[in-house]
PDB file of C-alpha atoms in Angstrom:
ATOM      1  CA  MET A  41     -39.132 -28.798  31.302  1.00 64.00           C
ATOM      2  CA  ALA A  42     -36.591 -27.024  33.505  1.00 77.00           C
ATOM      3  CA  ALA A  43     -37.696 -24.812  36.362  1.00 85.00           C
ATOM      4  CA  PRO A  44     -38.047 -21.105  35.463  1.00 93.00           C
ATOM      5  CA  ILE A  45     -35.392 -18.643  36.582  1.00 94.00           C
ATOM      6  CA  LEU A  46     -37.977 -15.844  36.771  1.00 94.00           C
ATOM      7  CA  SER A  47     -41.714 -16.152  37.207  1.00 94.00           C
ATOM      8  CA  TYR A  48     -44.844 -14.342  38.299  1.00 94.00           C
ATOM      9  CA  GLU A  49     -47.972 -16.121  39.446  1.00 95.00           C
ATOM     10  CA  GLY A  50     -51.296 -14.336  39.659  1.00 96.00           C
ATOM     11  CA  LEU A  51     -49.751 -11.056  38.535  1.00 95.00           C
ATOM     12  CA  GLY A  52     -52.036  -8.055  38.600  1.00 95.00           C
ATOM     13  CA  LEU A  53     -51.614  -4.306  38.339  1.00 95.00           C
ATOM     14  CA  VAL A  54     -54.128  -1.520  38.778  1.00 95.00           C
ATOM     15  CA  GLN A  55     -53.598   1.526  36.627  1.00 90.00           C
ATOM     16  CA  GLY A  56     -55.970   4.443  36.565  1.00 88.00           C
ATOM     17  CA  SER A  57     -59.459   3.328  37.506  1.00 90.00           C
ATOM     18  CA  GLY A  58     -59.086  -0.388  36.834  1.00 92.00           C
ATOM     19  CA  TRP A  59     -56.898  -3.400  36.263  1.00 94.00           C
ATOM     20  CA  LEU A  60     -54.308  -3.068  33.508  1.00 92.00           C
ATOM     21  CA  PHE A  61     -54.023  -6.852  33.793  1.00 90.00           C
ATOM     22  CA  GLN A  62     -54.693  -9.468  36.410  1.00 93.00           C
ATOM     23  CA  ASP A  63     -54.168 -13.153  37.110  1.00 95.00           C
ATOM     24  CA  LEU A  64     -51.223 -13.463  34.688  1.00 95.00           C
ATOM     25  CA  ASP A  65     -48.821 -16.357  35.076  1.00 96.00           C
ATOM     26  CA  ILE A  66     -45.430 -15.813  33.438  1.00 95.00           C
ATOM     27  CA  TYR A  67     -42.537 -18.260  33.404  1.00 95.00           C
ATOM     28  CA  VAL A  68     -39.104 -17.442  31.943  1.00 95.00           C
ATOM     29  CA  GLY A  69     -36.715 -20.349  31.520  1.00 93.00           C
ATOM     30  CA  GLU A  70     -32.937 -20.129  31.393  1.00 91.00           C
ATOM     31  CA  ARG A  71     -32.640 -20.346  27.597  1.00 90.00           C
ATOM     32  CA  ASP A  72     -36.019 -18.885  26.627  1.00 91.00           C
ATOM     33  CA  ARG A  73     -36.384 -16.309  23.894  1.00 91.00           C
ATOM     34  CA  LEU A  74     -39.761 -14.643  24.238  1.00 91.00           C
ATOM     35  CA  ALA A  75     -41.557 -11.824  22.439  1.00 90.00           C
ATOM     36  CA  LEU A  76     -44.294  -9.629  23.855  1.00 91.00           C
ATOM     37  CA  ILE A  77     -46.516  -8.282  21.100  1.00 90.00           C
ATOM     38  CA  GLY A  78     -49.433  -5.887  21.468  1.00 89.00           C
ATOM     39  CA  ARG A  79     -50.927  -2.563  20.512  1.00 91.00           C
ATOM     40  CA  ASN A  80     -49.505   0.751  21.697  1.00 88.00           C
ATOM     41  CA  GLY A  81     -50.691   1.512  25.209  1.00 86.00           C
ATOM     42  CA  ALA A  82     -51.561  -2.110  25.990  1.00 88.00           C
ATOM     43  CA  GLY A  83     -49.091  -2.256  28.908  1.00 90.00           C
ATOM     44  CA  LYS A  84     -46.068  -4.001  27.372  1.00 92.00           C
ATOM     45  CA  THR A  85     -43.520  -1.612  28.893  1.00 93.00           C
ATOM     46  CA  THR A  86     -45.258  -1.787  32.260  1.00 93.00           C
ATOM     47  CA  LEU A  87     -45.171  -5.587  32.178  1.00 94.00           C
ATOM     48  CA  LEU A  88     -41.444  -5.526  31.380  1.00 94.00           C
ATOM     49  CA  LYS A  89     -40.840  -3.149  34.316  1.00 94.00           C
ATOM     50  CA  LEU A  90     -42.693  -5.583  36.582  1.00 94.00           C
ATOM     51  CA  LEU A  91     -40.559  -8.469  35.321  1.00 93.00           C
ATOM     52  CA  ALA A  92     -37.421  -6.397  35.903  1.00 93.00           C
ATOM     53  CA  GLY A  93     -38.529  -5.622  39.447  1.00 92.00           C
ATOM     54  CA  GLN A  94     -38.597  -1.873  38.760  1.00 93.00           C
ATOM     55  CA  ILE A  95     -42.204  -1.497  39.891  1.00 94.00           C
ATOM     56  CA  ASP A  96     -44.312  -3.499  42.318  1.00 95.00           C
ATOM     57  CA  PRO A  97     -47.526  -5.270  41.340  1.00 96.00           C
ATOM     58  CA  ASP A  98     -50.835  -4.882  43.146  1.00 96.00           C
ATOM     59  CA  LYS A  99     -51.085  -8.644  43.394  1.00 96.00           C
ATOM     60  CA  GLY A 100     -49.086 -11.690  42.466  1.00 95.00           C
ATOM     61  CA  LYS A 101     -45.934 -13.450  43.535  1.00 93.00           C
ATOM     62  CA  ARG A 102     -42.568 -12.858  41.843  1.00 93.00           C
ATOM     63  CA  VAL A 103     -40.076 -15.697  42.136  1.00 94.00           C
ATOM     64  CA  ILE A 104     -36.516 -15.352  40.912  1.00 94.00           C
ATOM     65  CA  VAL A 105     -33.649 -17.783  41.289  1.00 95.00           C
ATOM     66  CA  PRO A 106     -31.128 -16.222  43.702  1.00 95.00           C
ATOM     67  CA  GLY A 107     -28.240 -14.611  41.837  1.00 93.00           C
ATOM     68  CA  THR A 108     -30.237 -14.126  38.628  1.00 94.00           C
ATOM     69  CA  HIS A 109     -29.242 -10.812  37.050  1.00 93.00           C
ATOM     70  CA  VAL A 110     -32.093  -9.066  35.200  1.00 94.00           C
ATOM     71  CA  VAL A 111     -31.298  -6.092  32.940  1.00 94.00           C
ATOM     72  CA  MET A 112     -33.888  -3.997  31.131  1.00 93.00           C
ATOM     73  CA  LEU A 113     -33.066  -1.895  28.087  1.00 92.00           C
ATOM     74  CA  GLU A 114     -35.576   0.936  28.064  1.00 91.00           C
ATOM     75  CA  GLN A 115     -37.284   2.131  24.912  1.00 88.00           C
ATOM     76  CA  GLU A 116     -35.804   5.640  25.177  1.00 89.00           C
ATOM     77  CA  PRO A 117     -32.749   5.760  27.483  1.00 90.00           C
ATOM     78  CA  ASP A 118     -31.957   9.269  28.768  1.00 93.00           C
ATOM     79  CA  PHE A 119     -28.572  10.465  27.489  1.00 95.00           C
ATOM     80  CA  SER A 120     -29.119  14.140  28.370  1.00 94.00           C
ATOM     81  CA  ARG A 121     -26.765  14.175  31.393  1.00 95.00           C
ATOM     82  CA  PHE A 122     -23.836  12.558  29.598  1.00 97.00           C
ATOM     83  CA  GLU A 123     -21.052  13.991  27.447  1.00 97.00           C
ATOM     84  CA  THR A 124     -20.298  10.787  25.507  1.00 97.00           C
ATOM     85  CA  LEU A 125     -21.991   7.487  24.826  1.00 97.00           C
ATOM     86  CA  MET A 126     -19.388   5.776  27.021  1.00 97.00           C
ATOM     87  CA  ASP A 127     -20.161   8.153  29.895  1.00 97.00           C
ATOM     88  CA  PHE A 128     -23.748   6.924  29.698  1.00 97.00           C
ATOM     89  CA  ALA A 129     -22.701   3.274  29.517  1.00 96.00           C
ATOM     90  CA  VAL A 130     -20.561   3.312  32.662  1.00 96.00           C
ATOM     91  CA  ALA A 131     -22.781   5.566  34.807  1.00 93.00           C
ATOM     92  CA  ALA A 132     -25.402   3.054  36.003  1.00 78.00           C
ATOM     93  CA  PRO A 133     -25.254   1.848  39.622  1.00 78.00           C
ATOM     94  CA  ASP A 134     -24.350  -1.670  38.453  1.00 82.00           C
ATOM     95  CA  ALA A 135     -22.506  -0.462  35.354  1.00 87.00           C
ATOM     96  CA  PRO A 136     -19.926  -2.669  33.686  1.00 92.00           C
ATOM     97  CA  GLU A 137     -16.277  -1.733  33.312  1.00 94.00           C
ATOM     98  CA  GLU A 138     -15.389   0.494  30.371  1.00 96.00           C
ATOM     99  CA  PHE A 139     -13.333  -2.237  28.670  1.00 96.00           C
ATOM    100  CA  GLU A 140     -16.329  -4.604  28.792  1.00 96.00           C
ATOM    101  CA  VAL A 141     -18.584  -2.032  27.130  1.00 96.00           C
ATOM    102  CA  ALA A 142     -15.896  -1.185  24.557  1.00 97.00           C
ATOM    103  CA  ALA A 143     -15.501  -4.828  23.531  1.00 96.00           C
ATOM    104  CA  ILE A 144     -19.221  -5.235  22.872  1.00 96.00           C
ATOM    105  CA  ALA A 145     -19.546  -1.793  21.279  1.00 96.00           C
ATOM    106  CA  ASP A 146     -16.803  -2.761  18.837  1.00 96.00           C
ATOM    107  CA  GLN A 147     -18.812  -5.825  17.822  1.00 95.00           C
ATOM    108  CA  LEU A 148     -21.899  -3.639  17.375  1.00 94.00           C
ATOM    109  CA  GLY A 149     -19.949  -1.114  15.315  1.00 94.00           C
ATOM    110  CA  ILE A 150     -20.539   1.850  17.608  1.00 95.00           C
ATOM    111  CA  ASP A 151     -17.995   4.524  18.561  1.00 96.00           C
ATOM    112  CA  MET A 152     -18.543   5.056  22.280  1.00 97.00           C
ATOM    113  CA  SER A 153     -16.422   8.235  22.295  1.00 97.00           C
ATOM    114  CA  ARG A 154     -19.076   9.981  20.185  1.00 96.00           C
ATOM    115  CA  THR A 155     -20.813  12.850  21.949  1.00 97.00           C
ATOM    116  CA  ALA A 156     -24.227  11.852  23.211  1.00 96.00           C
ATOM    117  CA  ALA A 157     -25.793  15.065  21.910  1.00 95.00           C
ATOM    118  CA  SER A 158     -24.693  14.409  18.323  1.00 95.00           C
ATOM    119  CA  ALA A 159     -25.407  10.657  18.278  1.00 95.00           C
ATOM    120  CA  SER A 160     -28.325   9.424  16.220  1.00 93.00           C
ATOM    121  CA  GLY A 161     -31.173   7.484  17.795  1.00 91.00           C
ATOM    122  CA  GLY A 162     -29.736   4.256  16.401  1.00 91.00           C
ATOM    123  CA  GLU A 163     -26.289   5.005  17.828  1.00 94.00           C
ATOM    124  CA  ARG A 164     -27.787   5.747  21.219  1.00 94.00           C
ATOM    125  CA  ARG A 165     -29.758   2.521  21.074  1.00 93.00           C
ATOM    126  CA  ARG A 166     -26.642   0.479  20.225  1.00 94.00           C
ATOM    127  CA  ALA A 167     -24.717   2.201  23.026  1.00 95.00           C
ATOM    128  CA  ALA A 168     -27.467   1.279  25.483  1.00 95.00           C
ATOM    129  CA  LEU A 169     -27.454  -2.277  24.131  1.00 94.00           C
ATOM    130  CA  ALA A 170     -23.671  -2.467  24.590  1.00 96.00           C
ATOM    131  CA  ARG A 171     -24.103  -1.414  28.225  1.00 95.00           C
ATOM    132  CA  ALA A 172     -26.891  -3.933  28.783  1.00 94.00           C
ATOM    133  CA  LEU A 173     -24.939  -6.821  27.238  1.00 95.00           C
ATOM    134  CA  ALA A 174     -21.761  -5.885  29.125  1.00 95.00           C
ATOM    135  CA  GLN A 175     -23.703  -6.259  32.378  1.00 94.00           C
ATOM    136  CA  ASN A 176     -23.809  -9.994  31.599  1.00 93.00           C
ATOM    137  CA  PRO A 177     -27.524 -10.461  32.255  1.00 94.00           C
ATOM    138  CA  ASP A 178     -29.201 -13.796  32.847  1.00 94.00           C
ATOM    139  CA  VAL A 179     -32.445 -12.196  31.675  1.00 94.00           C
ATOM    140  CA  LEU A 180     -32.317  -9.331  29.178  1.00 94.00           C
ATOM    141  CA  LEU A 181     -35.572  -7.414  28.674  1.00 94.00           C
ATOM    142  CA  LEU A 182     -35.638  -5.287  25.522  1.00 93.00           C
ATOM    143  CA  ASP A 183     -38.390  -2.672  25.225  1.00 92.00           C
ATOM    144  CA  GLU A 184     -38.918  -1.934  21.505  1.00 84.00           C
ATOM    145  CA  PRO A 185     -35.595  -3.518  20.475  1.00 74.00           C
ATOM    146  CA  THR A 186     -35.759  -2.495  16.818  1.00 68.00           C
TER     147      THR A 186
END
């Protein structure tokens, strides 16, 4: 078995008056395809944010291979500040170039010039996916990908 590119050992997070989870060991290998399944409110999104490094745990050690690029596609990306889907896609701090997004969007069948306000939920989701894929992630975390 190859060494993981992203791992947590002894992961724990307090939420509210107690532990949301504790003593979790998670190992993500270079070619792994993993699914996280659980009831609503069980902490799946929170766990993904921990893996992405967006929030800090209360205990545990995160190890990531230097240079590993982790991208998280949120369940409900916020398009409210953007005129078009492409404006959203190229606005992130580490956003890809417009031509990179356009190439992937074409494969996904999404018109990135569509106004964000008139786009359906599915179109917004595909636009966010185009942005995430164009960022060329080593680890892509999808929150509610369907």
